[in-house]
């Protein structure tokens, strides 16, 4: 269905009126688009689940859902190319999640429920636009109904308009639908039934079409489940599919998010020592040692710092300060400054890039320890056992805590290992007010933000020093090992 590539050429219809999803896409997707498209849809489906339990009225629900759909899965765009891209994202994301959520009955039921709600929302919106759009949708989806003649309509007038005004009756077309497809309407006494057929006014077709979509998607998920083992054996997309339901879809770190104390070029070191996850701490320490980073490391770390609140100007200053220890300022400006400005959306296509999620880093390129400046990747996934154990030891993590982390690594539960690392280095975080642990282990910036909030609450700021973090660690050793236990604790 999908081919991993940096190229993409559409061969399947991606019309916005084709959201019945009868034909899978045949165009190529990069791994980056594969993940980002799926996450866009996952954000929408999780928002649907969230809105359902908020007790909103119909208008409030529709308004809230419309906002997130327009943001994550827009059906239009400012240009033909943008519109085509959005249509591709909608089609591809549905089929990706269909694959990712076909594995178990629980996952299939969840996806079916949320996709049906999204389908109904879109169909009702389409209906409001008029008959032409609805007709185009039904044609693309291969849906047709047996429309009764005007003579039949008049002969059955007394039965058909039992719950309609005369004006509505005259304006409506009626369709002959098999009984089994109209159970919902029949149960609510909204349609007339005769000889095993329900006579449904055009305004009630949404319910019938939704029932067909539910049946279509249910069958499709069952078929996908039968072939999942084959699809998931692909080493490029298999891990993404298997972990999709655990993906982080919380706060968007595509733009700078200021943290308490304002990160700047002067205090990145302090944040690194105290609040960076191991994947970023490793890159930071490597940068301080080698005064350079390979391209993948610059992207991983640069976008993380951007999401942590470092402005473009401060990012340029920070990297220049390090790189110019082994090169001239002219060389830095010539070879590296452009890419930093590009990541902030100030060069090239002027697209503002998002900080990498944990899955992106785990699935991404591995560093080569033998190469100077190669420090990117996920230490839990990419480092050898001995290297990771030594790294944890340098951080004062030993005993049972180290063993638990190493066990997660052995079982390839890398994100759980990352979450355990946070737990060990932030004792009592789960009970600390204001510390949100939902994204820890799923996104480096969520890990970072939770850590910053943790230390802010543990030691309220006493004074604001230029270039220093407002919650200084002068009195607190960050994590030491309790003799014999390997458990981190605070030392004042």
CSV table of C-alpha atoms in Angstrom, one decimal:
chain,number,residue,atom,x,y,z
A,1,UNK,CA,0.0,0.0,0.0
A,2,UNK,CA,2.7,2.4,0.9
A,3,UNK,CA,6.3,2.6,-0.2
A,4,UNK,CA,8.9,4.3,1.9
A,5,UNK,CA,10.6,7.0,-0.1
A,6,UNK,CA,11.4,10.6,-0.2
A,7,UNK,CA,9.4,10.9,-3.4
A,8,UNK,CA,5.6,10.9,-3.7
A,9,UNK,CA,3.3,10.7,-6.7
A,10,UNK,CA,-0.4,10.2,-6.3
A,11,UNK,CA,-2.1,7.4,-8.3
A,12,UNK,CA,-5.2,7.2,-6.2
A,13,UNK,CA,-8.2,9.4,-6.0
A,14,UNK,CA,-7.9,11.7,-3.0
A,15,UNK,CA,-11.0,13.9,-3.6
A,16,UNK,CA,-12.3,15.5,-0.4
A,17,UNK,CA,-15.7,13.9,-1.2
A,18,UNK,CA,-14.1,10.5,-1.1
A,19,UNK,CA,-13.9,9.9,2.7
A,20,UNK,CA,-15.6,6.5,2.5
A,21,UNK,CA,-12.1,5.2,2.0
A,22,UNK,CA,-12.8,2.4,-0.5
A,23,UNK,CA,-9.5,2.6,-2.4
A,24,UNK,CA,-6.1,2.5,-0.5
A,25,UNK,CA,-3.4,5.0,-1.7
A,26,UNK,CA,-0.7,3.7,-4.1
A,27,UNK,CA,1.6,6.7,-3.9
A,28,UNK,CA,4.9,6.7,-2.1
A,29,UNK,CA,5.4,8.2,1.4
A,30,UNK,CA,8.6,9.1,3.3
A,31,UNK,CA,8.8,7.6,6.8
A,32,UNK,CA,8.5,11.1,8.2
A,33,UNK,CA,5.2,11.7,6.4
A,34,UNK,CA,4.0,8.2,7.3
A,35,UNK,CA,4.3,9.1,10.9
A,36,UNK,CA,3.2,12.7,10.8
A,37,UNK,CA,0.1,11.9,8.7
A,38,UNK,CA,-0.9,9.2,11.1
A,39,UNK,CA,-0.3,11.5,14.2
A,40,UNK,CA,-2.5,14.2,12.7
A,41,UNK,CA,-5.4,11.9,12.4
A,42,UNK,CA,-4.7,10.3,15.8
A,43,UNK,CA,-4.9,13.8,17.4
A,44,UNK,CA,-8.4,14.3,15.8
A,45,UNK,CA,-9.7,10.9,16.9
A,46,UNK,CA,-8.4,11.3,20.5
A,47,UNK,CA,-10.1,14.7,20.6
A,48,UNK,CA,-13.3,13.1,19.5
A,49,UNK,CA,-13.0,10.7,22.4
A,50,UNK,CA,-12.3,13.5,24.8
A,51,UNK,CA,-15.2,15.7,23.6
A,52,UNK,CA,-17.7,12.9,24.0
A,53,UNK,CA,-17.2,12.8,27.8
A,54,UNK,CA,-17.4,16.6,28.3
A,55,UNK,CA,-21.2,16.8,28.2
A,56,UNK,CA,-21.2,19.4,25.4
A,57,UNK,CA,-24.3,20.2,23.4
A,58,UNK,CA,-24.4,19.5,19.7
A,59,UNK,CA,-23.2,22.9,18.6
A,60,UNK,CA,-20.4,23.0,21.2
A,61,UNK,CA,-19.3,19.6,20.1
A,62,UNK,CA,-19.3,20.4,16.4
A,63,UNK,CA,-17.5,23.7,16.9
A,64,UNK,CA,-14.8,22.1,19.0
A,65,UNK,CA,-14.3,19.2,16.6
A,66,UNK,CA,-14.4,21.6,13.6
A,67,UNK,CA,-11.4,23.5,15.0
A,68,UNK,CA,-9.2,20.5,15.5
A,69,UNK,CA,-10.2,18.9,12.1
A,70,UNK,CA,-9.4,22.2,10.3
A,71,UNK,CA,-6.1,22.3,12.0
A,72,UNK,CA,-5.0,18.6,11.6
A,73,UNK,CA,-7.0,17.3,8.7
A,74,UNK,CA,-8.1,20.3,6.6
A,75,UNK,CA,-9.9,19.4,3.4
A,76,UNK,CA,-8.8,22.6,1.5
A,77,UNK,CA,-5.7,24.7,1.1
A,78,UNK,CA,-4.5,28.1,0.0
A,79,UNK,CA,-3.3,26.6,-3.3
A,80,UNK,CA,-4.0,23.6,-5.5
A,81,UNK,CA,-0.8,21.9,-4.3
A,82,UNK,CA,-1.6,22.5,-0.6
A,83,UNK,CA,-5.2,21.1,-1.2
A,84,UNK,CA,-3.7,18.0,-2.9
A,85,UNK,CA,-1.3,17.5,0.0
A,86,UNK,CA,-4.2,17.7,2.6
A,87,UNK,CA,-6.2,15.2,0.6
A,88,UNK,CA,-3.3,12.8,0.5
A,89,UNK,CA,-2.8,13.2,4.2
A,90,UNK,CA,-6.4,12.4,4.9
A,91,UNK,CA,-6.5,9.3,2.7
A,92,UNK,CA,-3.1,8.0,3.8
A,93,UNK,CA,-3.7,8.6,7.5
A,94,UNK,CA,-6.9,6.6,7.5
A,95,UNK,CA,-5.3,3.6,6.0
A,96,UNK,CA,-2.2,3.8,8.2
A,97,UNK,CA,-4.4,3.9,11.4
A,98,UNK,CA,-6.5,1.1,9.9
A,99,UNK,CA,-3.3,-1.0,9.8
A,100,UNK,CA,-2.1,0.1,13.2
A,101,UNK,CA,-5.4,-0.5,15.0
A,102,UNK,CA,-6.4,-3.8,13.4
A,103,UNK,CA,-4.3,-6.0,15.8
A,104,UNK,CA,-6.7,-6.5,18.7
A,105,UNK,CA,-10.5,-6.4,19.2
A,106,UNK,CA,-10.1,-3.5,21.7
A,107,UNK,CA,-8.1,-1.4,19.2
A,108,UNK,CA,-10.4,-2.2,16.3
A,109,UNK,CA,-13.4,-1.2,18.5
A,110,UNK,CA,-11.8,2.1,19.5
A,111,UNK,CA,-10.9,3.1,15.9
A,112,UNK,CA,-14.3,2.1,14.6
A,113,UNK,CA,-16.0,4.3,17.2
A,114,UNK,CA,-13.9,7.4,16.6
A,115,UNK,CA,-13.8,7.0,12.8
A,116,UNK,CA,-17.5,6.7,12.7
A,117,UNK,CA,-17.9,9.9,14.7
A,118,UNK,CA,-15.6,11.7,12.3
A,119,UNK,CA,-17.4,10.3,9.3
A,120,UNK,CA,-20.8,11.4,10.6
A,121,UNK,CA,-19.4,14.9,11.4
A,122,UNK,CA,-18.1,15.3,7.9
A,123,UNK,CA,-21.2,13.8,6.2
A,124,UNK,CA,-23.5,16.2,8.1
A,125,UNK,CA,-21.3,19.1,7.1
A,126,UNK,CA,-21.4,17.9,3.5
A,127,UNK,CA,-25.2,17.7,3.7
A,128,UNK,CA,-25.5,21.3,4.8
A,129,UNK,CA,-23.7,22.4,1.6
A,130,UNK,CA,-26.4,21.1,-0.7
A,131,UNK,CA,-27.3,18.2,-2.9
A,132,UNK,CA,-24.4,18.6,-5.4
A,133,UNK,CA,-21.7,17.8,-2.8
A,134,UNK,CA,-23.7,14.9,-1.3
A,135,UNK,CA,-24.3,13.5,-4.8
A,136,UNK,CA,-20.5,13.7,-5.6
A,137,UNK,CA,-19.7,12.0,-2.4
A,138,UNK,CA,-22.1,9.1,-2.9
A,139,UNK,CA,-20.9,8.7,-6.5
A,140,UNK,CA,-17.2,8.5,-5.4
A,141,UNK,CA,-18.1,6.1,-2.6
A,142,UNK,CA,-20.2,3.9,-5.0
A,143,UNK,CA,-23.3,4.4,-2.9
A,144,UNK,CA,-26.7,4.3,-4.6
A,145,UNK,CA,-30.3,4.0,-3.3
A,146,UNK,CA,-33.6,3.0,-4.9
A,147,UNK,CA,-35.5,6.3,-5.2
A,148,UNK,CA,-39.2,5.9,-5.4
A,149,UNK,CA,-41.2,7.5,-8.1
A,150,UNK,CA,-43.4,10.6,-7.7
A,151,UNK,CA,-46.5,8.4,-8.2
A,152,UNK,CA,-45.4,6.0,-5.4
A,153,UNK,CA,-44.7,8.9,-3.1
A,154,UNK,CA,-48.2,10.4,-3.6
A,155,UNK,CA,-49.9,7.0,-3.2
A,156,UNK,CA,-48.1,6.5,0.1
A,157,UNK,CA,-48.5,10.1,1.3
A,158,UNK,CA,-50.4,9.3,4.5
A,159,UNK,CA,-47.8,6.8,5.6
A,160,UNK,CA,-44.7,8.7,4.6
A,161,UNK,CA,-45.6,12.1,6.1
A,162,UNK,CA,-46.7,10.9,9.5
A,163,UNK,CA,-44.0,12.8,11.2
A,164,UNK,CA,-43.4,15.6,8.6
A,165,UNK,CA,-45.0,18.8,7.7
A,166,UNK,CA,-46.7,19.0,4.2
A,167,UNK,CA,-44.0,21.4,3.0
A,168,UNK,CA,-41.2,19.1,4.1
A,169,UNK,CA,-42.9,16.1,2.5
A,170,UNK,CA,-43.3,17.9,-0.8
A,171,UNK,CA,-39.6,18.9,-0.8
A,172,UNK,CA,-38.3,15.5,0.1
A,173,UNK,CA,-37.3,12.6,-2.0
A,174,UNK,CA,-37.8,9.1,-0.6
A,175,UNK,CA,-35.7,6.0,-0.9
A,176,UNK,CA,-36.5,2.3,-0.6
A,177,UNK,CA,-33.8,0.9,1.8
A,178,UNK,CA,-33.5,-2.8,3.1
A,179,UNK,CA,-34.9,-3.2,6.6
A,180,UNK,CA,-31.5,-4.3,8.0
A,181,UNK,CA,-29.8,-1.0,7.0
A,182,UNK,CA,-32.4,1.2,8.6
A,183,UNK,CA,-32.6,-0.4,12.1
A,184,UNK,CA,-31.6,2.8,13.8
A,185,UNK,CA,-34.3,4.9,12.1
A,186,UNK,CA,-36.9,2.2,12.6
A,187,UNK,CA,-36.1,1.9,16.3
A,188,UNK,CA,-36.7,5.6,16.6
A,189,UNK,CA,-40.0,5.4,14.6
A,190,UNK,CA,-38.7,7.9,12.0
A,191,UNK,CA,-39.5,5.9,8.8
A,192,UNK,CA,-42.3,3.9,7.3
A,193,UNK,CA,-41.8,0.1,6.8
A,194,UNK,CA,-43.5,-2.1,4.3
A,195,UNK,CA,-42.6,-5.6,3.1
A,196,UNK,CA,-39.2,-5.6,4.6
A,197,UNK,CA,-38.2,-2.2,3.1
A,198,UNK,CA,-37.9,1.1,4.9
A,199,UNK,CA,-38.9,4.3,3.1
A,200,UNK,CA,-36.4,6.9,4.1
A,201,UNK,CA,-36.6,10.6,3.3
A,202,UNK,CA,-33.4,12.2,1.8
A,203,UNK,CA,-32.8,14.1,5.0
A,204,UNK,CA,-32.3,10.8,6.9
A,205,UNK,CA,-29.8,9.2,4.6
A,206,UNK,CA,-26.9,10.2,6.8
A,207,UNK,CA,-27.9,7.5,9.3
A,208,UNK,CA,-28.1,4.9,6.5
A,209,UNK,CA,-24.7,5.9,5.0
A,210,UNK,CA,-23.1,5.9,8.4
A,211,UNK,CA,-24.4,2.3,9.0
A,212,UNK,CA,-22.8,1.3,5.6
A,213,UNK,CA,-19.5,3.0,6.5
A,214,UNK,CA,-19.5,1.2,9.9
A,215,UNK,CA,-20.0,-2.2,8.2
A,216,UNK,CA,-17.4,-1.4,5.5
A,217,UNK,CA,-14.8,-0.3,8.1
A,218,UNK,CA,-15.5,-3.3,10.4
A,219,UNK,CA,-15.0,-5.7,7.5
A,220,UNK,CA,-11.8,-3.9,6.4
A,221,UNK,CA,-10.3,-4.0,9.9
A,222,UNK,CA,-10.9,-7.7,10.0
A,223,UNK,CA,-9.1,-8.2,6.7
A,224,UNK,CA,-6.3,-6.0,7.8
A,225,UNK,CA,-5.9,-8.1,11.0
A,226,UNK,CA,-5.4,-11.2,8.9
A,227,UNK,CA,-2.5,-9.7,7.0
A,228,UNK,CA,-0.9,-7.6,9.9
A,229,UNK,CA,1.9,-10.1,10.6
A,230,UNK,CA,3.1,-9.8,7.1
A,231,UNK,CA,2.9,-6.0,6.9
A,232,UNK,CA,4.4,-5.5,10.4
A,233,UNK,CA,7.5,-7.6,9.4
A,234,UNK,CA,8.7,-4.6,7.4
A,235,UNK,CA,11.5,-3.2,9.6
A,236,UNK,CA,10.8,0.4,8.5
A,237,UNK,CA,7.1,0.7,9.3
A,238,UNK,CA,6.5,-2.3,11.6
A,239,UNK,CA,7.6,-0.6,14.8
A,240,UNK,CA,5.6,2.5,13.9
A,241,UNK,CA,2.5,0.4,13.4
A,242,UNK,CA,3.0,-1.6,16.6
A,243,UNK,CA,3.5,1.5,18.7
A,244,UNK,CA,1.0,3.9,17.1
A,245,UNK,CA,-1.6,3.5,19.8
A,246,UNK,CA,1.0,4.6,22.3
A,247,UNK,CA,2.1,7.6,20.4
A,248,UNK,CA,2.4,11.0,22.0
A,249,UNK,CA,-0.1,13.4,20.6
A,250,UNK,CA,-0.1,16.0,23.3
A,251,UNK,CA,1.5,19.4,23.2
A,252,UNK,CA,2.8,20.5,19.8
A,253,UNK,CA,6.5,21.4,20.0
A,254,UNK,CA,6.7,22.9,16.5
A,255,UNK,CA,7.1,26.4,17.9
A,256,UNK,CA,9.2,27.8,20.7
A,257,UNK,CA,7.6,27.2,24.1
A,258,UNK,CA,9.1,29.4,26.8
A,259,UNK,CA,10.0,27.5,30.0
A,260,UNK,CA,10.3,29.0,33.4
A,261,UNK,CA,13.4,31.1,33.4
A,262,UNK,CA,13.7,31.5,29.6
A,263,UNK,CA,16.3,29.3,28.0
A,264,UNK,CA,19.1,31.2,26.3
A,265,UNK,CA,22.6,30.5,24.9
A,266,UNK,CA,24.1,31.0,28.4
A,267,UNK,CA,22.1,28.6,30.4
A,268,UNK,CA,21.6,25.6,28.0
A,269,UNK,CA,24.3,23.8,29.9
A,270,UNK,CA,22.4,24.0,33.2
A,271,UNK,CA,19.2,22.8,31.6
A,272,UNK,CA,21.2,19.9,30.1
A,273,UNK,CA,22.6,18.8,33.4
A,274,UNK,CA,19.2,19.0,35.2
A,275,UNK,CA,16.3,18.5,32.8
A,276,UNK,CA,17.2,17.0,29.5
A,277,UNK,CA,16.3,13.4,28.7
A,278,UNK,CA,19.2,11.0,28.0
A,279,UNK,CA,18.9,11.3,24.2
A,280,UNK,CA,19.4,15.1,24.3
A,281,UNK,CA,21.9,15.0,27.2
A,282,UNK,CA,24.0,12.6,25.2
A,283,UNK,CA,24.0,15.0,22.2
A,284,UNK,CA,24.7,18.0,24.4
A,285,UNK,CA,27.7,16.3,26.1
A,286,UNK,CA,29.0,15.1,22.8
A,287,UNK,CA,28.8,18.7,21.4
A,288,UNK,CA,30.7,20.0,24.4
A,289,UNK,CA,33.4,17.4,23.9
A,290,UNK,CA,33.8,17.5,20.1
A,291,UNK,CA,32.5,21.1,19.4
A,292,UNK,CA,30.7,19.8,16.4
A,293,UNK,CA,27.7,17.5,15.5
A,294,UNK,CA,26.8,15.5,12.5
A,295,UNK,CA,23.7,16.6,10.5
A,296,UNK,CA,21.3,14.2,12.2
A,297,UNK,CA,22.5,15.3,15.6
A,298,UNK,CA,22.1,19.0,14.8
A,299,UNK,CA,18.6,18.4,13.6
A,300,UNK,CA,17.6,16.3,16.6
A,301,UNK,CA,19.1,18.6,19.2
A,302,UNK,CA,18.4,21.9,17.4
A,303,UNK,CA,14.7,21.2,17.0
A,304,UNK,CA,14.5,20.0,20.6
A,305,UNK,CA,16.1,23.3,21.8
A,306,UNK,CA,13.6,25.2,19.6
A,307,UNK,CA,10.7,23.3,21.2
A,308,UNK,CA,12.2,24.0,24.7
A,309,UNK,CA,12.1,27.8,24.1
A,310,UNK,CA,15.4,28.7,22.6
A,311,UNK,CA,14.9,31.5,20.0
A,312,UNK,CA,16.5,31.4,16.6
A,313,UNK,CA,18.9,34.1,17.6
A,314,UNK,CA,19.9,32.3,20.8
A,315,UNK,CA,20.3,29.0,18.9
A,316,UNK,CA,22.6,30.6,16.4
A,317,UNK,CA,24.7,32.1,19.3
A,318,UNK,CA,24.7,28.8,21.2
A,319,UNK,CA,25.9,26.6,18.3
A,320,UNK,CA,28.3,29.3,17.1
A,321,UNK,CA,30.0,29.5,20.6
A,322,UNK,CA,30.7,25.7,20.4
A,323,UNK,CA,31.5,25.3,16.7
A,324,UNK,CA,33.9,28.2,16.6
A,325,UNK,CA,36.1,26.5,19.1
A,326,UNK,CA,37.4,24.4,16.2
A,327,UNK,CA,36.5,26.6,13.2
A,328,UNK,CA,36.2,30.3,12.2
A,329,UNK,CA,33.0,32.3,12.5
A,330,UNK,CA,33.0,32.6,8.7
A,331,UNK,CA,33.1,28.8,8.4
A,332,UNK,CA,30.2,28.5,10.8
A,333,UNK,CA,28.1,31.1,9.0
A,334,UNK,CA,28.9,29.5,5.7
A,335,UNK,CA,28.2,25.9,6.5
A,336,UNK,CA,25.8,25.8,9.5
A,337,UNK,CA,23.9,29.0,10.1
A,338,UNK,CA,21.6,28.5,7.2
A,339,UNK,CA,20.3,25.1,8.5
A,340,UNK,CA,19.5,26.6,11.9
A,341,UNK,CA,17.5,29.5,10.3
A,342,UNK,CA,15.8,26.9,8.0
A,343,UNK,CA,14.6,24.9,11.0
A,344,UNK,CA,12.9,28.0,12.3
A,345,UNK,CA,11.1,28.5,9.0
A,346,UNK,CA,13.2,31.5,8.0
A,347,UNK,CA,14.9,30.0,4.9
A,348,UNK,CA,13.9,27.8,2.0
A,349,UNK,CA,10.2,26.8,2.0
A,350,UNK,CA,9.9,28.7,5.3
A,351,UNK,CA,8.3,25.7,7.0
A,352,UNK,CA,8.7,25.7,10.7
A,353,UNK,CA,9.8,22.2,11.8
A,354,UNK,CA,8.6,20.2,14.8
A,355,UNK,CA,10.8,18.7,17.5
A,356,UNK,CA,11.2,14.9,17.0
A,357,UNK,CA,9.1,12.5,19.0
A,358,UNK,CA,10.6,9.6,20.8
A,359,UNK,CA,9.4,7.2,18.1
A,360,UNK,CA,10.9,9.3,15.4
A,361,UNK,CA,14.3,9.2,17.1
A,362,UNK,CA,14.1,5.5,17.8
A,363,UNK,CA,13.2,4.8,14.2
A,364,UNK,CA,15.8,7.3,12.9
A,365,UNK,CA,19.4,7.0,12.0
A,366,UNK,CA,21.9,5.6,14.6
A,367,UNK,CA,25.0,7.4,15.6
A,368,UNK,CA,28.5,6.0,14.9
A,369,UNK,CA,30.5,6.3,18.1
A,370,UNK,CA,33.7,6.0,16.2
A,371,UNK,CA,32.9,9.2,14.3
A,372,UNK,CA,33.7,12.6,15.8
A,373,UNK,CA,30.4,14.5,16.3
A,374,UNK,CA,28.1,11.5,16.0
A,375,UNK,CA,26.0,11.4,19.1
A,376,UNK,CA,22.4,11.4,17.8
A,377,UNK,CA,19.7,8.7,18.3
A,378,UNK,CA,18.2,7.0,21.3
A,379,UNK,CA,20.6,5.6,23.9
A,380,UNK,CA,18.1,3.0,25.1
A,381,UNK,CA,17.5,1.7,21.6
A,382,UNK,CA,20.8,2.3,19.8
A,383,UNK,CA,23.5,1.9,22.5
A,384,UNK,CA,25.0,-1.5,23.5
A,385,UNK,CA,24.2,-2.9,26.9
A,386,UNK,CA,27.7,-2.1,28.3
A,387,UNK,CA,27.7,1.4,26.9
A,388,UNK,CA,24.2,2.2,28.3
A,389,UNK,CA,25.0,0.7,31.7
A,390,UNK,CA,28.2,2.8,31.9
A,391,UNK,CA,26.3,5.9,30.9
A,392,UNK,CA,23.7,5.3,33.6
A,393,UNK,CA,26.5,4.7,36.1
A,394,UNK,CA,28.1,8.0,35.3
A,395,UNK,CA,24.7,9.6,36.2
A,396,UNK,CA,24.6,7.9,39.5
A,397,UNK,CA,22.0,5.3,38.6
A,398,UNK,CA,22.8,1.8,39.7
A,399,UNK,CA,21.3,-1.2,41.5
A,400,UNK,CA,17.7,-2.1,40.9
A,401,UNK,CA,16.9,1.1,39.1
A,402,UNK,CA,19.7,0.4,36.5
A,403,UNK,CA,18.5,-3.2,36.2
A,404,UNK,CA,14.9,-2.1,35.6
A,405,UNK,CA,16.0,0.2,32.8
A,406,UNK,CA,18.2,-2.4,31.2
A,407,UNK,CA,15.4,-4.9,31.4
A,408,UNK,CA,13.2,-2.5,29.4
A,409,UNK,CA,15.9,-2.1,26.9
A,410,UNK,CA,16.3,-5.9,26.6
A,411,UNK,CA,12.6,-6.2,25.9
A,412,UNK,CA,12.8,-3.4,23.4
A,413,UNK,CA,10.5,-1.2,25.5
A,414,UNK,CA,12.7,1.8,24.9
A,415,UNK,CA,10.1,4.4,25.9
A,416,UNK,CA,9.4,2.6,29.2
A,417,UNK,CA,13.1,2.7,29.8
A,418,UNK,CA,13.1,6.5,29.2
A,419,UNK,CA,10.1,6.9,31.5
A,420,UNK,CA,11.9,4.8,34.2
A,421,UNK,CA,14.9,7.1,33.8
A,422,UNK,CA,12.7,10.1,34.5
A,423,UNK,CA,11.2,8.4,37.6
A,424,UNK,CA,14.6,7.5,39.0
A,425,UNK,CA,16.0,11.0,38.5
A,426,UNK,CA,12.8,12.8,39.7
A,427,UNK,CA,11.8,11.1,43.0
A,428,UNK,CA,8.2,11.6,43.9
A,429,UNK,CA,7.3,13.3,40.6
A,430,UNK,CA,4.0,11.4,40.3
A,431,UNK,CA,2.8,13.1,43.5
A,432,UNK,CA,4.3,16.5,42.7
A,433,UNK,CA,1.7,19.2,42.0
A,434,UNK,CA,1.7,20.5,38.5
A,435,UNK,CA,3.9,17.8,37.0
A,436,UNK,CA,2.3,16.2,34.0
A,437,UNK,CA,3.8,12.8,33.3
A,438,UNK,CA,1.6,11.8,30.3
A,439,UNK,CA,4.2,12.5,27.6
A,440,UNK,CA,7.3,11.4,29.5
A,441,UNK,CA,8.9,8.7,27.5
A,442,UNK,CA,7.0,9.6,24.3
A,443,UNK,CA,8.5,13.0,23.6
A,444,UNK,CA,11.8,14.5,24.7
A,445,UNK,CA,10.2,17.9,25.1
A,446,UNK,CA,7.4,16.5,27.3
A,447,UNK,CA,10.1,14.9,29.4
A,448,UNK,CA,12.0,18.2,29.6
A,449,UNK,CA,8.9,20.3,30.5
A,450,UNK,CA,7.9,17.8,33.2
A,451,UNK,CA,11.4,18.0,34.7
A,452,UNK,CA,11.5,21.8,34.6
A,453,UNK,CA,8.2,21.9,36.4
A,454,UNK,CA,9.3,19.3,38.9
A,455,UNK,CA,12.4,21.2,39.9
A,456,UNK,CA,10.5,24.5,39.9
A,457,UNK,CA,8.1,23.0,42.5
A,458,UNK,CA,10.8,21.3,44.5
A,459,UNK,CA,12.8,24.5,45.0
A,460,UNK,CA,10.9,27.8,44.4
A,461,UNK,CA,13.0,30.5,42.8
A,462,UNK,CA,14.8,32.8,45.3
A,463,UNK,CA,16.2,35.2,42.9
A,464,UNK,CA,16.6,35.8,39.1
A,465,UNK,CA,20.1,35.8,37.9
A,466,UNK,CA,20.9,36.8,34.4
A,467,UNK,CA,21.9,33.8,32.3
A,468,UNK,CA,20.8,31.5,35.2
A,469,UNK,CA,17.8,29.3,35.6
A,470,UNK,CA,15.2,30.8,38.0
A,471,UNK,CA,15.1,27.6,40.0
A,472,UNK,CA,18.8,27.2,40.8
A,473,UNK,CA,20.3,23.9,41.7
A,474,UNK,CA,23.0,25.3,43.9
A,475,UNK,CA,21.7,23.5,47.0
A,476,UNK,CA,20.3,20.4,45.5
A,477,UNK,CA,22.4,17.5,44.1
A,478,UNK,CA,20.3,16.3,41.3
A,479,UNK,CA,20.4,12.6,41.8
A,480,UNK,CA,22.7,10.5,43.9
A,481,UNK,CA,22.5,6.8,44.7
A,482,UNK,CA,21.4,5.6,48.1
A,483,UNK,CA,24.1,3.0,49.2
A,484,UNK,CA,23.0,-0.5,48.5
A,485,UNK,CA,19.7,0.4,46.8
A,486,UNK,CA,20.6,2.3,43.6
A,487,UNK,CA,17.7,4.6,44.3
A,488,UNK,CA,18.1,8.3,43.5
A,489,UNK,CA,17.4,10.8,46.3
A,490,UNK,CA,17.8,14.5,47.0
A,491,UNK,CA,20.7,15.8,49.0
A,492,UNK,CA,20.5,19.3,50.4
